[in-house]
mmCIF file of C-alpha atoms in Angstrom:
data_model
loop_
_atom_site.group_PDB
_atom_site.id
_atom_site.type_symbol
_atom_site.label_atom_id
_atom_site.label_comp_id
_atom_site.label_asym_id
_atom_site.label_seq_id
_atom_site.Cartn_x
_atom_site.Cartn_y
_atom_site.Cartn_z
ATOM 1 C CA MET A 18 8.194 40.350 105.388
ATOM 2 C CA GLU A 19 7.375 40.321 109.096
ATOM 3 C CA PHE A 20 9.329 38.304 111.609
ATOM 4 C CA LYS A 21 7.350 35.351 112.901
ATOM 5 C CA THR A 22 7.065 34.961 116.626
ATOM 6 C CA ALA A 23 6.113 31.905 118.583
ATOM 7 C CA PRO A 24 2.425 31.809 119.523
ATOM 8 C CA PRO A 25 1.729 32.447 123.190
ATOM 9 C CA LYS A 26 1.483 29.362 125.345
ATOM 10 C CA ALA A 27 -2.078 28.289 125.899
ATOM 11 C CA ASP A 28 -3.312 28.671 129.444
ATOM 12 C CA PRO A 29 -4.829 25.319 130.484
ATOM 13 C CA MET A 30 -7.246 27.217 132.696
ATOM 14 C CA ASP A 31 -8.765 28.950 129.685
ATOM 15 C CA GLU A 32 -10.462 25.673 128.714
ATOM 16 C CA ILE A 33 -11.674 25.170 132.272
ATOM 17 C CA ARG A 34 -13.072 28.694 132.521
ATOM 18 C CA GLN A 35 -14.919 28.269 129.243
ATOM 19 C CA LYS A 36 -16.463 24.988 130.362
ATOM 20 C CA MET A 37 -17.495 26.537 133.687
ATOM 21 C CA LEU A 38 -20.165 28.467 131.825
ATOM 22 C CA ASN A 39 -22.051 25.160 131.885
ATOM 23 C CA TRP A 40 -21.470 24.218 135.528
ATOM 24 C CA PRO A 41 -22.180 21.645 136.939
ATOM 25 C CA ASP A 42 -23.022 19.758 133.722
ATOM 26 C CA CYS A 43 -19.459 20.231 132.501
ATOM 27 C CA TYR A 44 -18.183 18.349 135.552
ATOM 28 C CA TYR A 45 -20.194 15.286 134.599
ATOM 29 C CA ARG A 46 -19.086 15.449 130.953
ATOM 30 C CA GLU A 47 -15.371 15.519 131.773
ATOM 31 C CA ARG A 48 -13.359 12.291 131.822
ATOM 32 C CA GLU A 49 -9.985 13.372 133.187
ATOM 33 C CA PRO A 50 -9.679 13.482 137.012
ATOM 34 C CA GLU A 51 -7.242 16.420 136.899
ATOM 35 C CA LYS A 52 -9.688 18.553 134.927
ATOM 36 C CA ARG A 53 -12.598 17.527 137.124
ATOM 37 C CA LEU A 54 -10.650 18.646 140.184
ATOM 38 C CA ALA A 55 -9.725 21.916 138.497
ATOM 39 C CA MET A 56 -13.408 22.486 137.784
ATOM 40 C CA LEU A 57 -14.281 21.877 141.419
ATOM 41 C CA ASP A 58 -11.622 24.353 142.503
ATOM 42 C CA GLU A 59 -12.897 26.938 140.036
ATOM 43 C CA ALA A 60 -16.498 26.381 141.136
ATOM 44 C CA ASP A 61 -15.506 27.076 144.721
ATOM 45 C CA ARG A 62 -13.567 30.174 143.675
ATOM 46 C CA LEU A 63 -16.699 31.439 141.915
ATOM 47 C CA HIS A 64 -18.955 30.405 144.842
ATOM 48 C CA LEU A 65 -20.999 28.062 142.657
ATOM 49 C CA THR A 66 -23.044 25.293 144.340
ATOM 50 C CA GLU A 67 -20.757 25.447 147.366
ATOM 51 C CA GLU A 68 -22.783 23.080 149.560
ATOM 52 C CA ASP A 69 -23.005 20.422 146.848
ATOM 53 C CA ASN A 70 -19.288 20.787 146.167
ATOM 54 C CA ILE A 71 -18.460 19.655 149.685
ATOM 55 C CA PHE A 72 -19.958 16.255 148.928
ATOM 56 C CA ARG A 73 -18.614 16.257 145.376
ATOM 57 C CA ARG A 74 -15.129 16.513 146.883
ATOM 58 C CA LYS A 75 -15.862 13.593 149.183
ATOM 59 C CA LEU A 76 -16.916 11.510 146.190
ATOM 60 C CA PHE A 77 -13.871 12.671 144.255
ATOM 61 C CA ALA A 78 -11.566 11.543 147.074
ATOM 62 C CA VAL A 79 -13.282 8.156 147.208
ATOM 63 C CA ARG A 80 -13.240 7.708 143.460
ATOM 64 C CA TYR A 81 -9.670 8.889 142.822
ATOM 65 C CA PRO A 82 -7.780 8.149 146.068
ATOM 66 C CA ASP A 83 -4.359 8.839 144.565
ATOM 67 C CA ALA A 84 -5.301 11.949 142.612
ATOM 68 C CA ALA A 85 -2.686 14.103 144.340
ATOM 69 C CA ASP A 86 0.386 11.889 143.900
ATOM 70 C CA GLY A 87 0.949 12.494 140.176
ATOM 71 C CA LYS A 88 0.681 8.810 139.310
ATOM 72 C CA LYS A 89 -1.785 7.033 137.064
ATOM 73 C CA LYS A 90 -5.198 7.560 138.568
ATOM 74 C CA LEU A 91 -7.051 4.665 140.162
ATOM 75 C CA ASP A 92 -10.795 4.940 139.536
ATOM 76 C CA ASN A 93 -12.658 3.118 142.291
ATOM 77 C CA PHE A 94 -15.924 3.446 140.389
ATOM 78 C CA ILE A 95 -14.480 1.509 137.451
ATOM 79 C CA LYS A 96 -13.172 -0.971 140.019
ATOM 80 C CA LEU A 97 -16.728 -1.268 141.351
ATOM 81 C CA TRP A 98 -17.983 -2.147 137.871
ATOM 82 C CA ILE A 99 -15.337 -4.823 137.395
ATOM 83 C CA GLU A 100 -15.998 -6.366 140.807
ATOM 84 C CA MET A 101 -19.744 -6.515 140.192
ATOM 85 C CA ARG A 102 -19.110 -8.276 136.901
ATOM 86 C CA TYR A 103 -16.860 -10.708 138.749
ATOM 87 C CA LEU A 104 -19.629 -11.470 141.255
ATOM 88 C CA TYR A 105 -21.935 -12.436 138.398
ATOM 89 C CA GLU A 106 -19.421 -14.329 136.297
ATOM 90 C CA ASN A 107 -18.383 -16.424 139.304
ATOM 91 C CA ARG A 108 -21.855 -17.170 140.585
ATOM 92 C CA GLY A 109 -21.604 -20.962 140.212
ATOM 93 C CA GLY A 110 -21.054 -23.588 142.858
ATOM 94 C CA PHE A 111 -22.289 -23.140 146.403
ATOM 95 C CA PHE A 112 -23.215 -19.463 145.955
ATOM 96 C CA ARG A 113 -25.525 -20.135 143.041
ATOM 97 C CA LYS A 114 -28.479 -21.100 145.249
ATOM 98 C CA ASN A 115 -27.777 -18.939 148.263
ATOM 99 C CA PRO A 116 -25.518 -15.952 147.457
ATOM 100 C CA ASN A 117 -24.590 -13.908 150.490
ATOM 101 C CA PRO A 118 -25.716 -10.244 150.166
ATOM 102 C CA LYS A 119 -22.724 -9.246 152.279
ATOM 103 C CA ARG A 120 -20.486 -9.854 149.266
ATOM 104 C CA LEU A 121 -22.290 -7.246 147.172
ATOM 105 C CA ARG A 122 -22.657 -4.888 150.124
ATOM 106 C CA LYS A 123 -18.888 -5.036 150.670
ATOM 107 C CA VAL A 124 -18.274 -4.039 147.055
ATOM 108 C CA LEU A 125 -20.692 -1.108 147.227
ATOM 109 C CA ASP A 126 -19.341 -0.011 150.599
ATOM 110 C CA GLN A 127 -16.050 0.859 148.905
ATOM 111 C CA ILE A 128 -17.634 3.933 147.316
ATOM 112 C CA GLY A 129 -19.740 4.918 150.337
ATOM 113 C CA TYR A 130 -22.941 3.794 148.637
ATOM 114 C CA PHE A 131 -24.711 3.081 151.925
ATOM 115 C CA ASP A 132 -23.418 6.186 153.742
ATOM 116 C CA LEU A 133 -25.696 8.696 151.996
ATOM 117 C CA GLN A 134 -27.388 10.941 154.552
ATOM 118 C CA ASN A 135 -30.010 12.859 152.582
ATOM 119 C CA GLN A 136 -31.623 13.317 149.190
ATOM 120 C CA SER A 137 -28.991 15.818 148.068
ATOM 121 C CA GLU A 138 -26.214 13.275 148.658
ATOM 122 C CA ARG A 139 -28.235 10.571 146.905
ATOM 123 C CA ASN A 140 -28.684 12.850 143.896
ATOM 124 C CA LEU A 141 -24.959 13.611 143.740
ATOM 125 C CA MET A 142 -24.062 9.930 144.054
ATOM 126 C CA ALA A 143 -26.511 9.200 141.238
ATOM 127 C CA GLN A 144 -24.808 11.794 139.040
ATOM 128 C CA GLU A 145 -21.412 10.255 139.758
ATOM 129 C CA LEU A 146 -22.717 6.775 138.925
ATOM 130 C CA GLN A 147 -24.225 8.143 135.729
ATOM 131 C CA HIS A 148 -20.796 9.561 134.902
ATOM 132 C CA LEU A 149 -19.374 6.075 135.486
ATOM 133 C CA GLY A 150 -21.853 4.597 133.022
ATOM 134 C CA MET A 151 -21.040 7.130 130.308
ATOM 135 C CA LEU A 152 -17.314 6.698 130.884
ATOM 136 C CA TYR A 153 -17.570 2.916 130.662
ATOM 137 C CA ILE A 154 -19.441 3.142 127.370
ATOM 138 C CA ALA A 155 -16.771 5.451 125.949
ATOM 139 C CA LEU A 156 -13.963 3.136 127.082
ATOM 140 C CA CYS A 157 -15.650 0.121 125.492
ATOM 141 C CA GLN A 158 -16.147 1.979 122.226
ATOM 142 C CA GLU A 159 -12.485 3.007 122.127
ATOM 143 C CA ASP A 160 -11.036 -0.384 123.106
ATOM 144 C CA LYS A 161 -10.144 -2.205 119.897
ATOM 145 C CA GLN A 162 -9.875 -5.529 121.685
ATOM 146 C CA TYR A 163 -13.310 -5.145 123.271
ATOM 147 C CA GLY A 164 -14.875 -4.523 119.882
ATOM 148 C CA SER A 165 -13.054 -7.283 118.012
ATOM 149 C CA LEU A 166 -14.230 -10.751 117.101
ATOM 150 C CA ILE A 167 -12.346 -14.049 117.419
ATOM 151 C CA LEU A 168 -8.547 -13.601 117.374
ATOM 152 C CA GLY A 169 -9.027 -9.908 116.654
ATOM 153 C CA PHE A 170 -9.128 -10.408 112.882
ATOM 154 C CA SER A 171 -12.361 -8.527 112.388
ATOM 155 C CA LYS A 172 -14.334 -5.803 114.074
ATOM 156 C CA MET A 173 -17.829 -6.011 115.495
ATOM 157 C CA SER A 174 -20.575 -4.099 113.771
ATOM 158 C CA ASP A 175 -21.794 -1.040 115.627
ATOM 159 C CA GLU A 176 -25.065 -2.773 116.475
ATOM 160 C CA ARG A 177 -23.297 -5.823 117.859
ATOM 161 C CA LEU A 178 -20.964 -3.677 119.943
ATOM 162 C CA VAL A 179 -23.883 -1.740 121.422
ATOM 163 C CA ALA A 180 -25.618 -5.022 122.264
ATOM 164 C CA LYS A 181 -22.482 -6.311 123.999
ATOM 165 C CA ILE A 182 -22.175 -3.181 126.139
ATOM 166 C CA ALA A 183 -25.901 -3.373 126.934
ATOM 167 C CA GLY A 184 -25.356 -6.886 128.253
ATOM 168 C CA GLU A 185 -22.819 -5.547 130.729
ATOM 169 C CA PHE A 186 -25.190 -2.812 131.840
ATOM 170 C CA ARG A 187 -27.921 -5.377 132.481
ATOM 171 C CA THR A 188 -25.458 -7.486 134.459
ATOM 172 C CA VAL A 189 -24.345 -4.654 136.737
ATOM 173 C CA ALA A 190 -27.651 -2.813 137.068
ATOM 174 C CA VAL A 191 -30.092 -5.739 137.139
ATOM 175 C CA TYR A 192 -28.697 -9.254 137.350
ATOM 176 C CA VAL A 193 -26.213 -8.790 140.205
ATOM 177 C CA PRO A 194 -28.733 -7.037 142.490
ATOM 178 C CA GLU A 195 -31.260 -9.762 141.678
ATOM 179 C CA LEU A 196 -28.734 -12.513 142.351
ATOM 180 C CA TYR A 197 -27.941 -11.074 145.787
ATOM 181 C CA GLN A 198 -31.551 -10.091 146.490
ATOM 182 C CA MET A 199 -30.674 -6.417 146.843
ATOM 183 C CA GLN A 200 -32.897 -4.909 144.153
ATOM 184 C CA GLU A 201 -34.327 -2.241 146.442
ATOM 185 C CA GLU A 202 -30.941 -1.196 147.832
ATOM 186 C CA CYS A 203 -29.487 -0.995 144.318
ATOM 187 C CA LYS A 204 -32.327 1.015 142.800
ATOM 188 C CA LEU A 205 -30.244 4.201 142.808
ATOM 189 C CA LEU A 206 -27.466 2.402 140.927
ATOM 190 C CA LYS A 207 -29.889 0.907 138.418
ATOM 191 C CA ASN A 208 -31.612 4.230 137.717
ATOM 192 C CA ALA A 209 -28.311 6.090 137.339
ATOM 193 C CA LEU A 210 -26.908 3.553 134.873
ATOM 194 C CA THR A 211 -30.198 3.532 132.971
ATOM 195 C CA ASP A 212 -29.992 7.325 132.636
ATOM 196 C CA ALA A 213 -26.394 7.018 131.428
ATOM 197 C CA TRP A 214 -27.362 4.436 128.831
ATOM 198 C CA CYS A 215 -30.362 6.365 127.527
ATOM 199 C CA GLY A 216 -28.282 9.525 127.338
ATOM 200 C CA MET A 217 -25.591 7.829 125.255
ATOM 201 C CA PHE A 218 -27.867 5.544 123.230
ATOM 202 C CA PRO A 219 -31.339 7.117 123.127
ATOM 203 C CA ASP A 220 -32.334 4.912 120.185
ATOM 204 C CA HIS A 221 -31.394 1.709 122.027
ATOM 205 C CA ALA A 222 -33.162 2.121 125.370
ATOM 206 C CA ASP A 223 -34.978 -1.158 124.725
ATOM 207 C CA LEU A 224 -31.695 -3.092 125.000
ATOM 208 C CA LEU A 225 -31.691 -2.577 128.765
ATOM 209 C CA GLN A 226 -34.898 -4.544 129.141
ATOM 210 C CA GLU A 227 -34.382 -7.708 131.124
ATOM 211 C CA ASP A 228 -34.039 -10.957 129.197
#
């Protein structure tokens, strides 16, 4: 009988190097900030899309401002989503008839939405916003509380859950820009979230149609 030896420790970079065969798509399919940063580093080492990576790093720094401190990662794009929902859910009172576009502009300014200098930067921002949409869908699907009914005693059907998430997408991509009369300025956001939705739910594209 042979002596058994411990298996060699897995190199975490092996996974990254394998995924890099599909660069840059792999970057926009990865959820974890640490792995996304490792992919960016590896892309630069391999001299892949170097010019685009300069702006990708800027977006990364905006999206994950505390990525280097070893703490739980703040995602400013998820924060953007939550704040846009808040703008819609609290639209009553004085602001109902005359909402100030500056409120929405301030929210979007946090991610540099209005600082884009050329079409390349707009395309990269769109990809990052599409990543946000796909991530948000995944988080909703995994959150037991989000998918539960009254008092959490039963679970929503898959169709009902998809419809609930679609309602949020319509709110962020359509209703908030309409409310603040910024449809044109938010077209990039709307198109990116629409692409995210259709990529995740190709059979439910109709659910994003406006009510």
